[in-house]
Structure formats: C-alpha cells, structure tokens
Amino acid sequence: LEVRENEVTALIGPSGCGKSTFLRCLNRMNDTINICRVTGTILLDGTDVYDRDVDVVQLRARVGMVFQKPNPFPKSIYENVAYGPRIHGMTANKADLGDLVEASLRRAGLWDEVKDRLDQPGTSLSGGQQQRLCIARAIAVNPEVILMDEPCSALDPIATARIEELIDELRENYTIVIVTHSMQQAARVSQRTAFFHLGILVEDGDTEHIFTNPEDQRTQDYITGRFG
C-alpha cells in the first residue's frame, strides 16, 4: 500500500477488519500492546519504522495521531498545544512558544473560538472543538503524516463537516491517513482509498475508481451495502 505525499488516503472496511490495527502500525502505537506482533516493512522516507535504530518518540512526532474520541489532556487549552513543542525543545523562548500555539490553533480552525480563554481546560470545549484541539496538538510538533482513526464518529453532522473541511485544508501541508466507516466521508475527503476485509488489504487505488469501478467483487459488495 502506497500512501502518497500531501494526499488523503481513506481506509474503509467492516468493523473488525483491521483498519485501526493497521493504522496504529504506522507510528508503532501497537508497541504498547504486549500481545501484538508486527511483521513486514513500513517505509517512511526509505527507512523501515520498525528498524531497531528508529527513535519511537521522534517517529511519533513525525507521524502524529488523532483518535476516535477526542482526548484532550487534563490541561488548559494553551498547554494542550504547547506540551509537545515544549518537551521536544522546539522553541527558544515563551514568546516563540506562544506564536507556535497560535499558529497551530489557527491551522486547526480553532483560534478565533478560543483565543480569549486559552487558560480554560481543554475539556470545557464542545466535542467538535475538542477534536480540533487534538488536531492542533498533533500539528504543533510539525509532523509529516497525520493518522486519523474515525475522527468524526463521536461528532454531530455540523462538527463533522467542519473536520472534513479542515482535513481538506491540512493536506496542503501534511499527508493524511484516515479510518472511516462512512463511505460518503471517504468519497468526500480522500484522493485514494484502501479496502480491508478480514485482516487483508483487498484493494486500493484512486478513490473515484474504487467507488465507481472496483476490481474486486468484495469491494463492490461492501460499497454497495451488501455486507458491512
């Protein structure tokens, strides 16, 4: 499976087919699961991310993640975004850190809504705002890739539409891989789509091709609702 730079790749398939497990392989989040074993090769700029010499902390800075349920830190809105750059030593002083926090919140489309209450808890925001805060937190450490595991599943339609608009804006600067159960969402936001079934990558290609003329009958059956 090739994930192309500055494109959105959607991972689709029925529940339990391995989409999220595969996604977590890309930045080694599965390392935290003792019973999980990973085989194969995942190349990022020609380097296998499972190479023993790879710094996992640095890998996760390069390949950020936004989870299914918004999970802001139990900190202020400001500190949620500032935490990553601070521990990675990305800024020289407090003023630079403040500028980075503002820039990240602006990119996430949240700055105008929170600029007057940055000291309030991140958990005080609405669900959609919390998810955008998590996106701001992810992009604050300047990743190359952003992984999104069903980022809209816990959100209402209005918040979902805002996140989808944001994804389209973010792909100008980032490569995005998104897991989604919504065929409509995959068609709207992605340039490429990969279909998983029973733990196997069945088919991948341009989104328009996958949805209009898939090669595999299983893909056709899934996108037409014959099973799910």
mmCIF file of C-alpha atoms in Angstrom:
data_model
loop_
_atom_site.group_PDB
_atom_site.id
_atom_site.type_symbol
_atom_site.label_atom_id
_atom_site.label_comp_id
_atom_site.label_asym_id
_atom_site.label_seq_id
_atom_site.Cartn_x
_atom_site.Cartn_y
_atom_site.Cartn_z
ATOM 1 C CA LEU A 1 0.000 0.000 0.000
ATOM 2 C CA GLU A 2 1.472 3.331 -1.072
ATOM 3 C CA VAL A 3 0.495 6.422 0.909
ATOM 4 C CA ARG A 4 1.181 9.430 -1.281
ATOM 5 C CA GLU A 5 2.523 12.711 -0.012
ATOM 6 C CA ASN A 6 0.017 15.544 0.524
ATOM 7 C CA GLU A 7 -2.954 13.316 -0.215
ATOM 8 C CA VAL A 8 -5.675 11.845 1.973
ATOM 9 C CA THR A 9 -5.790 8.056 1.981
ATOM 10 C CA ALA A 10 -9.010 6.575 3.399
ATOM 11 C CA LEU A 11 -9.080 3.097 4.946
ATOM 12 C CA ILE A 12 -12.512 1.504 4.670
ATOM 13 C CA GLY A 13 -13.988 -1.871 5.548
ATOM 14 C CA PRO A 14 -16.366 -3.556 8.009
ATOM 15 C CA SER A 15 -15.817 -3.456 11.761
ATOM 16 C CA GLY A 16 -13.021 -5.727 12.920
ATOM 17 C CA CYS A 17 -11.320 -5.942 9.531
ATOM 18 C CA GLY A 18 -8.015 -4.495 10.753
ATOM 19 C CA LYS A 19 -8.182 -0.844 9.674
ATOM 20 C CA SER A 20 -7.331 0.673 13.042
ATOM 21 C CA THR A 21 -4.777 -2.023 13.842
ATOM 22 C CA PHE A 22 -3.025 -1.265 10.556
ATOM 23 C CA LEU A 23 -3.201 2.475 11.230
ATOM 24 C CA ARG A 24 -1.537 2.032 14.619
ATOM 25 C CA CYS A 25 1.290 0.108 12.975
ATOM 26 C CA LEU A 26 2.279 3.205 11.015
ATOM 27 C CA ASN A 27 3.607 5.034 14.086
ATOM 28 C CA ARG A 28 4.139 1.958 16.255
ATOM 29 C CA MET A 29 1.278 2.625 18.645
ATOM 30 C CA ASN A 30 0.822 -1.146 18.735
ATOM 31 C CA ASP A 31 4.145 -1.363 20.589
ATOM 32 C CA THR A 32 2.171 -0.594 23.743
ATOM 33 C CA ILE A 33 0.113 -3.796 23.344
ATOM 34 C CA ASN A 34 2.070 -6.736 24.754
ATOM 35 C CA ILE A 35 0.249 -9.424 22.776
ATOM 36 C CA CYS A 36 0.600 -7.621 19.438
ATOM 37 C CA ARG A 37 3.173 -8.901 16.948
ATOM 38 C CA VAL A 38 4.005 -6.992 13.765
ATOM 39 C CA THR A 39 5.712 -8.445 10.685
ATOM 40 C CA GLY A 40 6.584 -6.790 7.399
ATOM 41 C CA THR A 41 8.072 -3.443 6.456
ATOM 42 C CA ILE A 42 6.741 0.110 6.725
ATOM 43 C CA LEU A 43 8.923 2.638 4.935
ATOM 44 C CA LEU A 44 8.993 6.330 5.785
ATOM 45 C CA ASP A 45 11.398 8.193 3.500
ATOM 46 C CA GLY A 46 13.088 4.882 2.733
ATOM 47 C CA THR A 47 13.633 3.871 6.366
ATOM 48 C CA ASP A 48 11.754 0.991 7.990
ATOM 49 C CA VAL A 49 9.951 2.451 11.009
ATOM 50 C CA TYR A 50 10.453 -0.897 12.778
ATOM 51 C CA ASP A 51 14.234 -0.705 12.436
ATOM 52 C CA ARG A 52 15.921 -1.063 15.831
ATOM 53 C CA ASP A 53 17.687 2.268 15.391
ATOM 54 C CA VAL A 54 14.442 4.219 14.974
ATOM 55 C CA ASP A 55 13.619 6.560 17.867
ATOM 56 C CA VAL A 56 9.955 5.825 18.555
ATOM 57 C CA VAL A 57 9.359 9.201 20.216
ATOM 58 C CA GLN A 58 10.729 11.013 17.180
ATOM 59 C CA LEU A 59 8.728 8.718 14.890
ATOM 60 C CA ARG A 60 5.504 9.683 16.637
ATOM 61 C CA ALA A 61 6.443 13.338 16.287
ATOM 62 C CA ARG A 62 6.802 12.787 12.523
ATOM 63 C CA VAL A 63 3.677 10.615 12.324
ATOM 64 C CA GLY A 64 1.034 12.141 14.587
ATOM 65 C CA MET A 65 -2.315 10.640 15.528
ATOM 66 C CA VAL A 66 -5.852 11.839 16.197
ATOM 67 C CA PHE A 67 -8.060 9.287 17.904
ATOM 68 C CA GLN A 68 -11.691 8.277 17.520
ATOM 69 C CA LYS A 69 -12.842 10.022 20.687
ATOM 70 C CA PRO A 70 -11.486 13.495 21.458
ATOM 71 C CA ASN A 71 -8.904 13.104 24.218
ATOM 72 C CA PRO A 72 -7.559 16.493 25.300
ATOM 73 C CA PHE A 73 -5.012 16.439 28.101
ATOM 74 C CA PRO A 74 -6.284 17.484 31.568
ATOM 75 C CA LYS A 75 -4.620 20.834 30.987
ATOM 76 C CA SER A 76 -5.560 24.257 29.686
ATOM 77 C CA ILE A 77 -6.272 24.828 26.009
ATOM 78 C CA TYR A 78 -2.902 26.562 25.716
ATOM 79 C CA GLU A 79 -0.990 23.786 27.480
ATOM 80 C CA ASN A 80 -2.640 21.091 25.352
ATOM 81 C CA VAL A 81 -0.958 22.579 22.293
ATOM 82 C CA ALA A 82 2.241 23.783 23.982
ATOM 83 C CA TYR A 83 3.052 20.460 25.657
ATOM 84 C CA GLY A 84 4.524 18.678 22.621
ATOM 85 C CA PRO A 85 6.724 21.522 21.340
ATOM 86 C CA ARG A 86 7.972 22.121 24.884
ATOM 87 C CA ILE A 87 9.111 18.542 25.543
ATOM 88 C CA HIS A 88 10.698 18.361 22.088
ATOM 89 C CA GLY A 89 12.555 21.634 22.669
ATOM 90 C CA MET A 90 11.147 23.201 19.523
ATOM 91 C CA THR A 91 11.095 26.821 20.699
ATOM 92 C CA ALA A 92 13.742 29.059 22.232
ATOM 93 C CA ASN A 93 11.522 31.140 24.481
ATOM 94 C CA LYS A 94 7.998 31.693 25.762
ATOM 95 C CA ALA A 95 7.131 34.177 23.010
ATOM 96 C CA ASP A 96 8.077 31.709 20.276
ATOM 97 C CA LEU A 97 6.050 29.013 22.008
ATOM 98 C CA GLY A 98 3.040 31.321 22.147
ATOM 99 C CA ASP A 99 3.382 32.041 18.441
ATOM 100 C CA LEU A 100 3.535 28.312 17.704
ATOM 101 C CA VAL A 101 0.434 27.641 19.800
ATOM 102 C CA GLU A 102 -1.459 30.371 17.961
ATOM 103 C CA ALA A 103 -0.318 29.128 14.549
ATOM 104 C CA SER A 104 -1.369 25.557 15.384
ATOM 105 C CA LEU A 105 -4.787 26.639 16.631
ATOM 106 C CA ARG A 106 -5.251 28.752 13.508
ATOM 107 C CA ARG A 107 -4.393 25.814 11.264
ATOM 108 C CA ALA A 108 -6.929 23.720 13.149
ATOM 109 C CA GLY A 109 -9.574 26.409 12.635
ATOM 110 C CA LEU A 110 -9.970 26.940 16.368
ATOM 111 C CA TRP A 111 -8.086 30.130 17.232
ATOM 112 C CA ASP A 112 -10.961 32.590 16.842
ATOM 113 C CA GLU A 113 -13.150 30.444 19.100
ATOM 114 C CA VAL A 114 -10.665 30.068 21.965
ATOM 115 C CA LYS A 115 -8.208 32.995 21.797
ATOM 116 C CA ASP A 116 -9.868 34.743 24.764
ATOM 117 C CA ARG A 117 -9.962 31.664 27.011
ATOM 118 C CA LEU A 118 -6.688 29.844 26.454
ATOM 119 C CA ASP A 119 -6.325 29.268 30.202
ATOM 120 C CA GLN A 120 -9.570 27.287 30.415
ATOM 121 C CA PRO A 121 -9.491 23.463 30.459
ATOM 122 C CA GLY A 122 -9.428 21.745 27.082
ATOM 123 C CA THR A 123 -12.236 19.545 28.356
ATOM 124 C CA SER A 124 -14.501 22.601 28.635
ATOM 125 C CA LEU A 125 -14.817 22.756 24.843
ATOM 126 C CA SER A 126 -17.548 21.096 22.795
ATOM 127 C CA GLY A 127 -16.866 17.709 21.214
ATOM 128 C CA GLY A 128 -16.062 19.161 17.818
ATOM 129 C CA GLN A 129 -13.831 21.825 19.344
ATOM 130 C CA GLN A 130 -12.036 19.206 21.428
ATOM 131 C CA GLN A 131 -11.286 17.187 18.302
ATOM 132 C CA ARG A 132 -9.898 20.270 16.563
ATOM 133 C CA LEU A 133 -7.825 20.934 19.686
ATOM 134 C CA CYS A 134 -6.420 17.421 19.368
ATOM 135 C CA ILE A 135 -5.608 18.146 15.726
ATOM 136 C CA ALA A 136 -3.873 21.385 16.762
ATOM 137 C CA ARG A 137 -1.937 19.410 19.367
ATOM 138 C CA ALA A 138 -0.846 16.921 16.708
ATOM 139 C CA ILE A 139 0.308 19.511 14.173
ATOM 140 C CA ALA A 140 2.111 21.632 16.793
ATOM 141 C CA VAL A 141 5.122 19.280 16.650
ATOM 142 C CA ASN A 142 5.295 19.722 12.864
ATOM 143 C CA PRO A 143 4.537 16.156 11.718
ATOM 144 C CA GLU A 144 4.849 14.933 8.156
ATOM 145 C CA VAL A 145 1.939 12.497 8.440
ATOM 146 C CA ILE A 146 -1.300 12.679 10.432
ATOM 147 C CA LEU A 147 -3.183 9.473 11.226
ATOM 148 C CA MET A 148 -6.891 9.836 11.995
ATOM 149 C CA ASP A 149 -8.858 6.941 13.486
ATOM 150 C CA GLU A 150 -12.535 7.676 12.777
ATOM 151 C CA PRO A 151 -12.117 11.303 13.926
ATOM 152 C CA CYS A 152 -15.782 12.188 13.341
ATOM 153 C CA SER A 153 -17.517 9.125 14.777
ATOM 154 C CA ALA A 154 -18.377 10.871 18.067
ATOM 155 C CA LEU A 155 -19.359 14.192 16.481
ATOM 156 C CA ASP A 156 -22.604 15.708 15.232
ATOM 157 C CA PRO A 157 -23.083 16.469 11.498
ATOM 158 C CA ILE A 158 -22.100 20.140 11.813
ATOM 159 C CA ALA A 159 -18.882 19.341 13.688
ATOM 160 C CA THR A 160 -18.196 16.528 11.213
ATOM 161 C CA ALA A 161 -18.491 18.916 8.273
ATOM 162 C CA ARG A 162 -16.014 21.287 9.933
ATOM 163 C CA ILE A 163 -13.494 18.486 10.493
ATOM 164 C CA GLU A 164 -13.864 17.365 6.870
ATOM 165 C CA GLU A 165 -13.205 20.911 5.651
ATOM 166 C CA LEU A 166 -10.166 21.030 7.909
ATOM 167 C CA ILE A 167 -8.821 17.730 6.538
ATOM 168 C CA ASP A 168 -9.017 19.117 3.018
ATOM 169 C CA GLU A 169 -7.112 22.229 4.112
ATOM 170 C CA LEU A 170 -4.476 20.274 6.032
ATOM 171 C CA ARG A 171 -3.499 18.046 3.139
ATOM 172 C CA GLU A 172 -1.764 21.002 1.531
ATOM 173 C CA ASN A 173 0.902 20.657 4.230
ATOM 174 C CA TYR A 174 0.502 17.126 5.561
ATOM 175 C CA THR A 175 -0.038 13.570 4.380
ATOM 176 C CA ILE A 176 -3.193 12.159 5.979
ATOM 177 C CA VAL A 177 -4.398 8.596 6.532
ATOM 178 C CA ILE A 178 -7.958 8.332 7.837
ATOM 179 C CA VAL A 179 -10.005 5.361 9.006
ATOM 180 C CA THR A 180 -13.712 5.828 8.372
ATOM 181 C CA HIS A 181 -16.886 3.744 8.388
ATOM 182 C CA SER A 182 -18.649 6.342 6.239
ATOM 183 C CA MET A 183 -18.462 5.653 2.521
ATOM 184 C CA GLN A 184 -19.694 9.179 1.862
ATOM 185 C CA GLN A 185 -16.941 10.653 4.001
ATOM 186 C CA ALA A 186 -14.264 8.590 2.268
ATOM 187 C CA ALA A 187 -15.552 9.779 -1.103
ATOM 188 C CA ARG A 188 -15.628 13.411 0.040
ATOM 189 C CA VAL A 189 -12.250 13.792 1.721
ATOM 190 C CA SER A 190 -9.843 11.293 0.157
ATOM 191 C CA GLN A 191 -7.851 11.059 -3.035
ATOM 192 C CA ARG A 192 -7.035 7.375 -2.527
ATOM 193 C CA THR A 193 -8.951 4.589 -0.794
ATOM 194 C CA ALA A 194 -7.902 1.194 0.548
ATOM 195 C CA PHE A 195 -10.462 -1.530 1.314
ATOM 196 C CA PHE A 196 -9.725 -4.015 4.099
ATOM 197 C CA HIS A 197 -11.628 -7.241 4.786
ATOM 198 C CA LEU A 198 -10.900 -9.947 7.363
ATOM 199 C CA GLY A 199 -7.474 -8.540 8.093
ATOM 200 C CA ILE A 200 -6.419 -8.364 4.445
ATOM 201 C CA LEU A 201 -5.879 -5.393 2.159
ATOM 202 C CA VAL A 202 -8.218 -6.359 -0.670
ATOM 203 C CA GLU A 203 -7.816 -3.393 -2.996
ATOM 204 C CA ASP A 204 -6.511 0.149 -3.123
ATOM 205 C CA GLY A 205 -6.455 2.893 -5.726
ATOM 206 C CA ASP A 206 -7.831 6.284 -6.664
ATOM 207 C CA THR A 207 -10.991 6.966 -4.671
ATOM 208 C CA GLU A 208 -13.126 7.618 -7.736
ATOM 209 C CA HIS A 209 -12.018 4.328 -9.281
ATOM 210 C CA ILE A 210 -12.622 2.336 -6.085
ATOM 211 C CA PHE A 211 -16.151 3.689 -5.744
ATOM 212 C CA THR A 212 -17.189 3.546 -9.397
ATOM 213 C CA ASN A 213 -15.263 0.640 -10.886
ATOM 214 C CA PRO A 214 -13.615 -1.586 -8.248
ATOM 215 C CA GLU A 215 -11.568 -4.554 -9.405
ATOM 216 C CA ASP A 216 -12.591 -6.974 -6.641
ATOM 217 C CA GLN A 217 -16.142 -8.220 -6.130
ATOM 218 C CA ARG A 218 -15.738 -7.964 -2.349
ATOM 219 C CA THR A 219 -15.076 -4.247 -2.702
ATOM 220 C CA GLN A 220 -18.146 -3.869 -4.894
ATOM 221 C CA ASP A 221 -20.280 -5.771 -2.392
ATOM 222 C CA TYR A 222 -19.087 -3.623 0.507
ATOM 223 C CA ILE A 223 -19.524 -0.210 -1.068
ATOM 224 C CA THR A 224 -22.998 -1.158 -2.325
ATOM 225 C CA GLY A 225 -24.070 -2.254 1.154
ATOM 226 C CA ARG A 226 -24.352 -5.995 0.587
ATOM 227 C CA PHE A 227 -22.361 -6.540 3.756
ATOM 228 C CA GLY A 228 -20.913 -4.270 6.405
#
